[in-house]
PDB file of C-alpha atoms and ligand atoms in Angstrom:
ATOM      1  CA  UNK C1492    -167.577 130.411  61.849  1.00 47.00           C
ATOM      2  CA  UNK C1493    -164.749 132.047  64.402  1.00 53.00           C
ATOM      3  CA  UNK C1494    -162.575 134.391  62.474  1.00 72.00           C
ATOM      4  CA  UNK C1495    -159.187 135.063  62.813  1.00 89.00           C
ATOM      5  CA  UNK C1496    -157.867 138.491  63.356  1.00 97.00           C
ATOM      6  CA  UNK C1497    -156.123 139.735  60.395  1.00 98.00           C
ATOM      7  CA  UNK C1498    -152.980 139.383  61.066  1.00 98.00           C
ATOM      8  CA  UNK C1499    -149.288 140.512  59.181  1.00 98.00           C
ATOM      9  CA  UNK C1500    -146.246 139.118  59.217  1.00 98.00           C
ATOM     10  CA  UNK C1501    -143.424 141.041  58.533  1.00 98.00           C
ATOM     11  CA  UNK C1502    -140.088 140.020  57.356  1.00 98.00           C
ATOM     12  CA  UNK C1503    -137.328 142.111  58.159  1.00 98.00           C
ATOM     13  CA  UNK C1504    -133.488 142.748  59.664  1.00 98.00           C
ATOM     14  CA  UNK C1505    -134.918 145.099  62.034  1.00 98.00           C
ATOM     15  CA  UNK C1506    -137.957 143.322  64.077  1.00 98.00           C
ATOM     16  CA  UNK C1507    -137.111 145.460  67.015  1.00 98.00           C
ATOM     17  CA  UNK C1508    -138.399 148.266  64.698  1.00 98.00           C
ATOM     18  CA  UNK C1509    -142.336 147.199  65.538  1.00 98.00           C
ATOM     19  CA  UNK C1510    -144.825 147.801  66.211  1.00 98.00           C
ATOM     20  CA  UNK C1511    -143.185 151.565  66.518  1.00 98.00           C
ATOM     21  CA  UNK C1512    -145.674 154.212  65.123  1.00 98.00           C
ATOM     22  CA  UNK C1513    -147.973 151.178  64.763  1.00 98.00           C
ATOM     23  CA  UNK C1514    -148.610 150.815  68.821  1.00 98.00           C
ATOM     24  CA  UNK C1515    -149.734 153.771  69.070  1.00 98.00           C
ATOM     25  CA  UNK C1516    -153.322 155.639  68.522  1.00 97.00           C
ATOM     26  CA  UNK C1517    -155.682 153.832  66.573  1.00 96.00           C
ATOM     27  CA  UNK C1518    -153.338 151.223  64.804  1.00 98.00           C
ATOM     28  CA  UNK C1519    -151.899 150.376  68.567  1.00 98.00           C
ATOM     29  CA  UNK C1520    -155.171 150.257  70.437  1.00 98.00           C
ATOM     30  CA  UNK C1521    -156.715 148.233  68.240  1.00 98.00           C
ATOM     31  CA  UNK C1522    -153.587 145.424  68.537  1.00 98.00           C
ATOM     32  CA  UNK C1523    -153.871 146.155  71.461  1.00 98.00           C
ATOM     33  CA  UNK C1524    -157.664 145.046  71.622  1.00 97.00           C
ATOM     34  CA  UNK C1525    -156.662 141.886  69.407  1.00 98.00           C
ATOM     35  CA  UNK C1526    -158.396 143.351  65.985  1.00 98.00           C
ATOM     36  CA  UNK C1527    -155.333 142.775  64.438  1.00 98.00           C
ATOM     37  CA  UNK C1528    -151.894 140.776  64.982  1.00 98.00           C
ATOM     38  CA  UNK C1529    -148.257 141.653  64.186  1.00 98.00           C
ATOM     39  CA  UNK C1530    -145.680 139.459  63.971  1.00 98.00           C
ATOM     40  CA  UNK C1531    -142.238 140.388  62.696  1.00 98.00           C
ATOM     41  CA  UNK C1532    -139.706 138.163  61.921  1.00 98.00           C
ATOM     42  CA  UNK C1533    -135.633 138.489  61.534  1.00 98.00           C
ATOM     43  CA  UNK C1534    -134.695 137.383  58.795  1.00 98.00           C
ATOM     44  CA  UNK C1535    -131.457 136.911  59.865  1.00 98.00           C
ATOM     45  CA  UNK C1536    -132.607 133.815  61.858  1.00 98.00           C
ATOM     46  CA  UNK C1537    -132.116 132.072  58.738  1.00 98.00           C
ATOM     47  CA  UNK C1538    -128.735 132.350  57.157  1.00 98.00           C
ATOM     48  CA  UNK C1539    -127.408 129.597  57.111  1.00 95.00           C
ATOM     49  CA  UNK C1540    -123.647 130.519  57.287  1.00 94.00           C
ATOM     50  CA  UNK C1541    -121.424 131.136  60.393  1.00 95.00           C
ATOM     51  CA  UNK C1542    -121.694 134.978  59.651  1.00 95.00           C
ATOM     52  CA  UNK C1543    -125.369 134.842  59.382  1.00 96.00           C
ATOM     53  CA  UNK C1544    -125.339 136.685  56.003  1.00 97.00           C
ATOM     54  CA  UNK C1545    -128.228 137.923  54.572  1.00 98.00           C
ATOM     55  CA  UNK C1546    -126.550 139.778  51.462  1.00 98.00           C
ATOM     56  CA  UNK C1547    -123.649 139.146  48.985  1.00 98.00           C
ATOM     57  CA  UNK C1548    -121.933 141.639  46.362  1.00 98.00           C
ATOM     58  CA  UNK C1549    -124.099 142.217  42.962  1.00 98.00           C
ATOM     59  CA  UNK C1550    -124.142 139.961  40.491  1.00 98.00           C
ATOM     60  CA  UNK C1551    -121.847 141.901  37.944  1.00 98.00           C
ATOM     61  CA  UNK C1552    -120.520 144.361  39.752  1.00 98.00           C
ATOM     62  CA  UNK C1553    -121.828 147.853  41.364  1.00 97.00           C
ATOM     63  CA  UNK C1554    -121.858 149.169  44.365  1.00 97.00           C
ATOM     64  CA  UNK C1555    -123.833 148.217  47.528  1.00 98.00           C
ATOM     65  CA  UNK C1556    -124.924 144.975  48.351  1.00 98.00           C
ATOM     66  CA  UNK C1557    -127.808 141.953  47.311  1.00 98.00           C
ATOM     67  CA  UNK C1558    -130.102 140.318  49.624  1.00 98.00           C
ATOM     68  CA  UNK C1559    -130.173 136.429  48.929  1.00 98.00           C
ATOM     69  CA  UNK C1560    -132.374 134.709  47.660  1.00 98.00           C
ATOM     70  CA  UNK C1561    -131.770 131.543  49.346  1.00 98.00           C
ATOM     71  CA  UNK C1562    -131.662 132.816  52.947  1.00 98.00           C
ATOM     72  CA  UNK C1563    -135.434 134.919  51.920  1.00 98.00           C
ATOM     73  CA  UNK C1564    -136.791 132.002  50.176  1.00 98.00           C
ATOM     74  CA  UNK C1565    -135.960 130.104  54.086  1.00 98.00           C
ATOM     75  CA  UNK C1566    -137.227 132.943  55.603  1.00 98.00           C
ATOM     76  CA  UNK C1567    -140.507 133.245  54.111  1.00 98.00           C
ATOM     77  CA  UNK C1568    -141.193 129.183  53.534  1.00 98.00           C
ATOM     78  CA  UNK C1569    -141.088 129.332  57.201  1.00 98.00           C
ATOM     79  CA  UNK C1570    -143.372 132.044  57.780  1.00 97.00           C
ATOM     80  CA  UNK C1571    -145.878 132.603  55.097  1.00 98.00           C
ATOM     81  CA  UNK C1572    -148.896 130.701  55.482  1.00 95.00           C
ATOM     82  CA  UNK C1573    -150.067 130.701  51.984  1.00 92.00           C
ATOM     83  CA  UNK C1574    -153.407 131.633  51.146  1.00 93.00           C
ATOM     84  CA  UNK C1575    -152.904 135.242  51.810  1.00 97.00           C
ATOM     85  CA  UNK C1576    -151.101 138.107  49.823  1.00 98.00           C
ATOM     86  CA  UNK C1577    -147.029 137.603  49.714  1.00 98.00           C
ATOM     87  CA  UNK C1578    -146.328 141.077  49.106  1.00 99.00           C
ATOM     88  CA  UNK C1579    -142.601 142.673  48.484  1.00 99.00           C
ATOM     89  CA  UNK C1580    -142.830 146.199  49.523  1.00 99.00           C
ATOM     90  CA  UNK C1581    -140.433 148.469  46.548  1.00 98.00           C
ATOM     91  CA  UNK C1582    -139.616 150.828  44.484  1.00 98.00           C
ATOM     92  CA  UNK C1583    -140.189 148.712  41.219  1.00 98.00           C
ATOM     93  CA  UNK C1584    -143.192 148.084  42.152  1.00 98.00           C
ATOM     94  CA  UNK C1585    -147.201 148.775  41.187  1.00 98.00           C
ATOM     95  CA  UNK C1586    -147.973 152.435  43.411  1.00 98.00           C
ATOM     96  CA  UNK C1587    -150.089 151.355  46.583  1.00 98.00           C
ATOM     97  CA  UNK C1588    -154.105 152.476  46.107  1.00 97.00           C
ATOM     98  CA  UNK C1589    -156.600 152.364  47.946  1.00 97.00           C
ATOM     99  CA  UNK C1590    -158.585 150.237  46.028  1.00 96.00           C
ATOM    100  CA  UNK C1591    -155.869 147.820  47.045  1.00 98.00           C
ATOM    101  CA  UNK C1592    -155.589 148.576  50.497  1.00 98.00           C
ATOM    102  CA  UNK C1593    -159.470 147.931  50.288  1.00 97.00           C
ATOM    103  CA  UNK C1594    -158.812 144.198  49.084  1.00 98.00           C
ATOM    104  CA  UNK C1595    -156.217 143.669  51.387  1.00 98.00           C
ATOM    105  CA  UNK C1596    -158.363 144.752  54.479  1.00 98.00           C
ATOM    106  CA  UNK C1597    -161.233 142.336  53.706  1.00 97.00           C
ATOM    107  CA  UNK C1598    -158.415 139.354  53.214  1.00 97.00           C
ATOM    108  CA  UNK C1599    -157.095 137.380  56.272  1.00 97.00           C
ATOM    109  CA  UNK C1600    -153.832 138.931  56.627  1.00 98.00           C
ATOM    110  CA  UNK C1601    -150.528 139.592  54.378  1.00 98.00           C
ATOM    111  CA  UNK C1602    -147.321 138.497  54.237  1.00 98.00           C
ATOM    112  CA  UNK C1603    -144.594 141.649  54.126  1.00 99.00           C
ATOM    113  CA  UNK C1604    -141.019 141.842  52.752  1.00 99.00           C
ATOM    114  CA  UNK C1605    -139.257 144.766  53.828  1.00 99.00           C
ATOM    115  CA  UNK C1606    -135.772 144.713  51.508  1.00 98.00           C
ATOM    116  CA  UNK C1607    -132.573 146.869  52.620  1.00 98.00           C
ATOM    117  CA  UNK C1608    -129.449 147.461  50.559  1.00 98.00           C
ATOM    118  CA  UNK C1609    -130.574 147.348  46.906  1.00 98.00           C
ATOM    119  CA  UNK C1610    -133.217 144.967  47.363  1.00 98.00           C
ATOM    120  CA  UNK C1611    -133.925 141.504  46.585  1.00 98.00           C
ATOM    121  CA  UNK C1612    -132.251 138.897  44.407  1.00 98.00           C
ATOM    122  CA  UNK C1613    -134.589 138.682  41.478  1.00 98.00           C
ATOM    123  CA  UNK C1614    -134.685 135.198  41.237  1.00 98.00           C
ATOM    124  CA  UNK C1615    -136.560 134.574  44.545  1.00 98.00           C
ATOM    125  CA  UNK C1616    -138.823 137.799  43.900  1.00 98.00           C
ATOM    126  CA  UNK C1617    -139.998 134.914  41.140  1.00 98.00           C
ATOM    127  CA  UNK C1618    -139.728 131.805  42.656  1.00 98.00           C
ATOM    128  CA  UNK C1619    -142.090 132.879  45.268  1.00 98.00           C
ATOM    129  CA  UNK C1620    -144.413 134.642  42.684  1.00 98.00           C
ATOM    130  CA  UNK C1621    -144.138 138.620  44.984  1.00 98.00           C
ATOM    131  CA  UNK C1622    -146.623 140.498  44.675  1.00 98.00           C
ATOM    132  CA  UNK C1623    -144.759 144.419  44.437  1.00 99.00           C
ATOM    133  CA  UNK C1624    -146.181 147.226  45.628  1.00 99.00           C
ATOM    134  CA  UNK C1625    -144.213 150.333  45.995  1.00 98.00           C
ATOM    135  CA  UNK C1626    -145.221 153.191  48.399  1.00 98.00           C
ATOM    136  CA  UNK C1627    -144.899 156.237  45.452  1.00 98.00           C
ATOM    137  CA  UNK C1628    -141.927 157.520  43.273  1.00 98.00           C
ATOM    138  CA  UNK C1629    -138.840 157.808  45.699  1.00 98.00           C
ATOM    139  CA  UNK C1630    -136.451 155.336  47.225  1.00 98.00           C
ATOM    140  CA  UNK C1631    -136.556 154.358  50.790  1.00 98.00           C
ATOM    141  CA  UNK C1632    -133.440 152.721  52.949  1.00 98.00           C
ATOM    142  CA  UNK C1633    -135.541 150.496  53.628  1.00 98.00           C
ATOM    143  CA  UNK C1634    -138.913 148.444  53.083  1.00 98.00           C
ATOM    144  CA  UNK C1635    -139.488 148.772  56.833  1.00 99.00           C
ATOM    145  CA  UNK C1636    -141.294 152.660  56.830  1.00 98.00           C
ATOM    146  CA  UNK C1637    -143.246 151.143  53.683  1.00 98.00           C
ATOM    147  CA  UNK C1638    -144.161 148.201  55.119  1.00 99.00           C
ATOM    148  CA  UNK C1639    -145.779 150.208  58.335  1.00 98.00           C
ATOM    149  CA  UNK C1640    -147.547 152.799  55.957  1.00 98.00           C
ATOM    150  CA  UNK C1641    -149.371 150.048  54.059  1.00 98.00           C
ATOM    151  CA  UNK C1642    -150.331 148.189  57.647  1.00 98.00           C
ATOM    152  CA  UNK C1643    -151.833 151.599  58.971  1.00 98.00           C
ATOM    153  CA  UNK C1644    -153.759 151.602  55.836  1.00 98.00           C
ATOM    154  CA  UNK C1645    -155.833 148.467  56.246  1.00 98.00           C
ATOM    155  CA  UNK C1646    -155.670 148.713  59.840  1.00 98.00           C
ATOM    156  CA  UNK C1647    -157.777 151.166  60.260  1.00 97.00           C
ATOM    157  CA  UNK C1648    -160.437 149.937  57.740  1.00 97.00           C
ATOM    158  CA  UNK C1649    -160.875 146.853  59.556  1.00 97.00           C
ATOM    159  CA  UNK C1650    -164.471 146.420  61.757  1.00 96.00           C
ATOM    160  CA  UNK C1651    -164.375 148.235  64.851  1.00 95.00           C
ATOM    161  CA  UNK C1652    -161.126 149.929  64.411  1.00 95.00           C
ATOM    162  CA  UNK C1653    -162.039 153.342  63.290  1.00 90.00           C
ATOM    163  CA  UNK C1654    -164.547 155.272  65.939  1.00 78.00           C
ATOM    164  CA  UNK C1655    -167.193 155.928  62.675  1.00 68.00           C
ATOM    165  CA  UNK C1656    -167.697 153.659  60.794  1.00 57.00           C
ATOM    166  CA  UNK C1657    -168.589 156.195  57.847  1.00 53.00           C
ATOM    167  CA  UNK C1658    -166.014 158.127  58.469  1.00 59.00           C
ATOM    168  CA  UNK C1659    -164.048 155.726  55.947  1.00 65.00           C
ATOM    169  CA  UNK C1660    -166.540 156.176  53.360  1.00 70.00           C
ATOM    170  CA  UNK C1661    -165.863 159.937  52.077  1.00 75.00           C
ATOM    171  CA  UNK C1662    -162.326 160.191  52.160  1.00 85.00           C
ATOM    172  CA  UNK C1663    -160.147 161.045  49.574  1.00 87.00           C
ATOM    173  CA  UNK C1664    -160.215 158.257  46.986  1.00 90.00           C
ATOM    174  CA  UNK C1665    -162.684 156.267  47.884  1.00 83.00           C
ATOM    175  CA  UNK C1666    -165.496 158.299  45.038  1.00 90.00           C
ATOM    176  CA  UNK C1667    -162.504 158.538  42.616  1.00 94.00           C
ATOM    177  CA  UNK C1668    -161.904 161.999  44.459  1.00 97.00           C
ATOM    178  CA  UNK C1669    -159.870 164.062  46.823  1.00 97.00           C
ATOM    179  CA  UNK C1670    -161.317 165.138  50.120  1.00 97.00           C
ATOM    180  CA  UNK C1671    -162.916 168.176  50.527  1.00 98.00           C
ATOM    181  CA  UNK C1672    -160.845 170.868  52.675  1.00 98.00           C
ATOM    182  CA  UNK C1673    -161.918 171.130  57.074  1.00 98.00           C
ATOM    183  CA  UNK C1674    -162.542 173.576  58.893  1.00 98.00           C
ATOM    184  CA  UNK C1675    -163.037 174.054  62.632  1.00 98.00           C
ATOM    185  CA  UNK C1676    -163.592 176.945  65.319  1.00 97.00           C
ATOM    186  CA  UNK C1677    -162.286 179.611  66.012  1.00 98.00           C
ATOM    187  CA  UNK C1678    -164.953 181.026  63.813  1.00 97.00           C
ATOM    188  CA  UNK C1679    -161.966 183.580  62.726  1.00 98.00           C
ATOM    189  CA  UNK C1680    -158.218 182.786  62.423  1.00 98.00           C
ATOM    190  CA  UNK C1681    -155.764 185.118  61.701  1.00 98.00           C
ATOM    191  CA  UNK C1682    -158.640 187.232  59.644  1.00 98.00           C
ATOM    192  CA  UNK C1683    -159.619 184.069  57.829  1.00 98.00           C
ATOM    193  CA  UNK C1684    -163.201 183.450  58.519  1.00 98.00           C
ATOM    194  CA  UNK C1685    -164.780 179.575  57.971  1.00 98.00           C
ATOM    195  CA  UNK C1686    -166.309 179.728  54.379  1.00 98.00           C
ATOM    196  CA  UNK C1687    -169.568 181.021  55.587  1.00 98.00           C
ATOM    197  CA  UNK C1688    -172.020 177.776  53.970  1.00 98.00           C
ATOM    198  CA  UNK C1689    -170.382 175.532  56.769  1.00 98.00           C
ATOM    199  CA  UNK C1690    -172.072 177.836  59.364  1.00 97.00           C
ATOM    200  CA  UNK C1691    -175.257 177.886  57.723  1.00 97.00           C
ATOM    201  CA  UNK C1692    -176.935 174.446  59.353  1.00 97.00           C
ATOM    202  CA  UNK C1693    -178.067 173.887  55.461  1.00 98.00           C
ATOM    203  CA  UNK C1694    -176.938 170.395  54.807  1.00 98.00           C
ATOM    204  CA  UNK C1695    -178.247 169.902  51.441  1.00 98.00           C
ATOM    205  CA  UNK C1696    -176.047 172.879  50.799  1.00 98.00           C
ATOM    206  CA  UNK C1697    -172.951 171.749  52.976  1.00 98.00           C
ATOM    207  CA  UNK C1698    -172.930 168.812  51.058  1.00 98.00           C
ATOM    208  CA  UNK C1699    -173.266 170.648  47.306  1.00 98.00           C
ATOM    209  CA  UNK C1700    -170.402 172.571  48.321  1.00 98.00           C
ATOM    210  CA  UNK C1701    -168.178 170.251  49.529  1.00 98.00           C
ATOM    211  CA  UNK C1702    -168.790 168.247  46.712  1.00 97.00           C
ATOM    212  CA  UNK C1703    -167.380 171.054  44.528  1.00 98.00           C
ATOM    213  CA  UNK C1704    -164.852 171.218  46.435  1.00 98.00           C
ATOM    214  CA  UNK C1705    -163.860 167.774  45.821  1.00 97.00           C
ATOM    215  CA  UNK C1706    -163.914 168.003  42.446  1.00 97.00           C
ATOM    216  CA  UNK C1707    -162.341 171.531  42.437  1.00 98.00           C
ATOM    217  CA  UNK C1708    -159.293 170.006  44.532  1.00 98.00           C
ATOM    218  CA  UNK C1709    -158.752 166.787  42.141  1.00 98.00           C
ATOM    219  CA  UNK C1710    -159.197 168.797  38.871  1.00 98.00           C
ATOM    220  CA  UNK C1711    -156.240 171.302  40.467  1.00 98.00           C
ATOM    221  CA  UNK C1712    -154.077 169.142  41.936  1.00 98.00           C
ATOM    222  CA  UNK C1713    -154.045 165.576  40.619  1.00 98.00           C
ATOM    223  CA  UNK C1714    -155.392 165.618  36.809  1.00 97.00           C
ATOM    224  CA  UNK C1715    -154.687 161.937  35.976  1.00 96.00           C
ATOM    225  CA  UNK C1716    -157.414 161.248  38.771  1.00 96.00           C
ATOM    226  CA  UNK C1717    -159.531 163.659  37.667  1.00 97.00           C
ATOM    227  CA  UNK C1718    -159.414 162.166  34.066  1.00 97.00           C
ATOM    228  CA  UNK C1719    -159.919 158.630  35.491  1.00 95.00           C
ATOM    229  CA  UNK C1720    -163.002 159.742  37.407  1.00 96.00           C
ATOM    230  CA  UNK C1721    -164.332 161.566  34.288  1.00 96.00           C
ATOM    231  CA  UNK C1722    -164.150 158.182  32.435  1.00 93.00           C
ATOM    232  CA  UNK C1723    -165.585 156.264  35.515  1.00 74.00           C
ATOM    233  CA  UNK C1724    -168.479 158.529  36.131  1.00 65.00           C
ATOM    234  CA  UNK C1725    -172.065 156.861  35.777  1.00 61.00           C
TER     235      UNK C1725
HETATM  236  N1  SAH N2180    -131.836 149.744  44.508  1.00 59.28           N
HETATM  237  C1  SAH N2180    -133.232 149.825  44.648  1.00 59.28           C
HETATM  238  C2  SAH N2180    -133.615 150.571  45.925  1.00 59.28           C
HETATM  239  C3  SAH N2180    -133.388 149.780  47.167  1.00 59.28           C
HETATM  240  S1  SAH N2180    -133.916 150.635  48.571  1.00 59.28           S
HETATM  241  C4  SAH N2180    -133.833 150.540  43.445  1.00 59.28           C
HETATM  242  O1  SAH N2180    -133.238 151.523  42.999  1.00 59.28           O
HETATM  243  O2  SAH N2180    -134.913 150.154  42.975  1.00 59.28           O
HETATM  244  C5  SAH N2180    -133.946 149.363  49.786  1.00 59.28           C
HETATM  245  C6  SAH N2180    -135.285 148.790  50.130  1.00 59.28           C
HETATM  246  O3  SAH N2180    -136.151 149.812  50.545  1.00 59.28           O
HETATM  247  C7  SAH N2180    -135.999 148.084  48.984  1.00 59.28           C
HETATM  248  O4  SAH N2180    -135.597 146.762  48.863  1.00 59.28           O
HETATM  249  C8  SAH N2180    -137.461 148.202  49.414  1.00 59.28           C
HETATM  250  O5  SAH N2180    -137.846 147.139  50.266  1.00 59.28           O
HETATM  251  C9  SAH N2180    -137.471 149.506  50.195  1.00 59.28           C
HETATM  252  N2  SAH N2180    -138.027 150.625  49.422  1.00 59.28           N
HETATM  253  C10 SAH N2180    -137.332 151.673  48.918  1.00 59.28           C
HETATM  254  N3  SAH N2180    -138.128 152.532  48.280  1.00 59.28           N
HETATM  255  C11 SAH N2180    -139.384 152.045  48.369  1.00 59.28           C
HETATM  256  C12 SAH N2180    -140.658 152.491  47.897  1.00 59.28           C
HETATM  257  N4  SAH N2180    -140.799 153.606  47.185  1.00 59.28           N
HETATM  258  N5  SAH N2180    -141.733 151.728  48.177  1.00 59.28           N
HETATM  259  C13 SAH N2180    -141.618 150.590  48.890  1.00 59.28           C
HETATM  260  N6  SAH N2180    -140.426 150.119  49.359  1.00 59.28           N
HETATM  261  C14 SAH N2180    -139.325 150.834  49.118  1.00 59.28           C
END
């Protein structure tokens, strides 16, 4: 069977914004190559209104302004193919993973909604059953940088992308863990010498101490992953 490309389409005021970082290096060669497809869409082309609005004053009152639901619920029945994740990229949202971006890479494409102003009306956030997903705990202007950040994500864990192919497989995360710190020559930087084991051509003992490292790193820095992978571990 002849597979598509995964592809995204991204919904946005401000197409002329891609590919931008996502041309370039790994993320561009590869859409370049046709491993992946972009397409982003104004969604401006569909207000309906001599204006062409896209937003209207909050429900209630506040400040800043309300994307519509109508004019998004156009958008995306015109776009979205169905069958592949509709995803609404904000701050109210479930924080991104890699366990997710994992899913998402082995899927035929998504479907992304980049909000501006305070977001989305609510009702069409239902309507059109959004999945959420919020890049971490601070608010963008926009869904646009998110929207990138979770392409470059999968991108580069779809076949043939990345040079390695292992060189997915270690990385912080993926064993519950944080990566292990690099090193490369000089041998001695600013009097800091390479931790001397990296030097040593022992791999069973390269790989003990990284390892430790690892786990050293998560314990330190992130303890609600460390507890998870102490609860996960065989
Ligand atoms: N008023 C909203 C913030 C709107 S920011 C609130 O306080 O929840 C405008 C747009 O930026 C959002 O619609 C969303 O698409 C995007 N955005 C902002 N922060 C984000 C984040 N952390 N993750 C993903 N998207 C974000």
């Amino acid at each position: 069977m002849a597979t598509e490309a995964w592809s995204a389409n991204v919904l946005t005021l401000f197409p002329e914004m891609f590919p931008g970082p996502l041309g370039h290096s790994l993320a561009g060669k590869a859409l370049e190559s046709g491993l992946w497809r972009l397409e982003a869409v104004d969604i401006r082309d569909f207000a309906t209104d001599r204006h062409r609005s896209v937003d209207d004053t909050p429900s209630g009152g506040g400040p800043g302004m309300v994307m519509r639901a109508d004019v998004m619920a156009a958008a995306i029945d015109a776009v979205h193919p169905g069958g592949q994740p509709l995803i609404y990229l904000s701050p109210r949202g479930r924080p991104l993973t890699q366990a997710r971006v994992r899913e998402l890479a082995t899927g035929s494409g998504v479907t992304l909604v980049c909000g501006r102003f305070e977001g989305l009306d609510q009702r069409v956030i239902e309507a059109r059953a959004m999945e959420e997903i919020s890049l971490g705990d601070f608010v963008l202007s926009g869904g646009e940088p998110a929207a990138m950040a979770l392409i470059d994500a999968v991108v580069r864990l779809l076949p043939g992308v990345m040079g390695k192919d292992a060189s997915g497989a270690e990385e912080s995360f993926e064993g519950g863990l944080l990566e292990y710190p690099h090193y490369t020559r000089p041998q001695i930087f600013e009097g800091r010498e390479i931790p001397p084991v990296l030097t040593s051509g022992d791999h069973q003992k390269v790989k003990a101490w990284r390892r430790a490292e690892a786990e050293k790193a998560t314990r330190e820095r992130r303890p609600e992953l460390w507890d998870d992978f102490l609860g996960k571990k065989p």
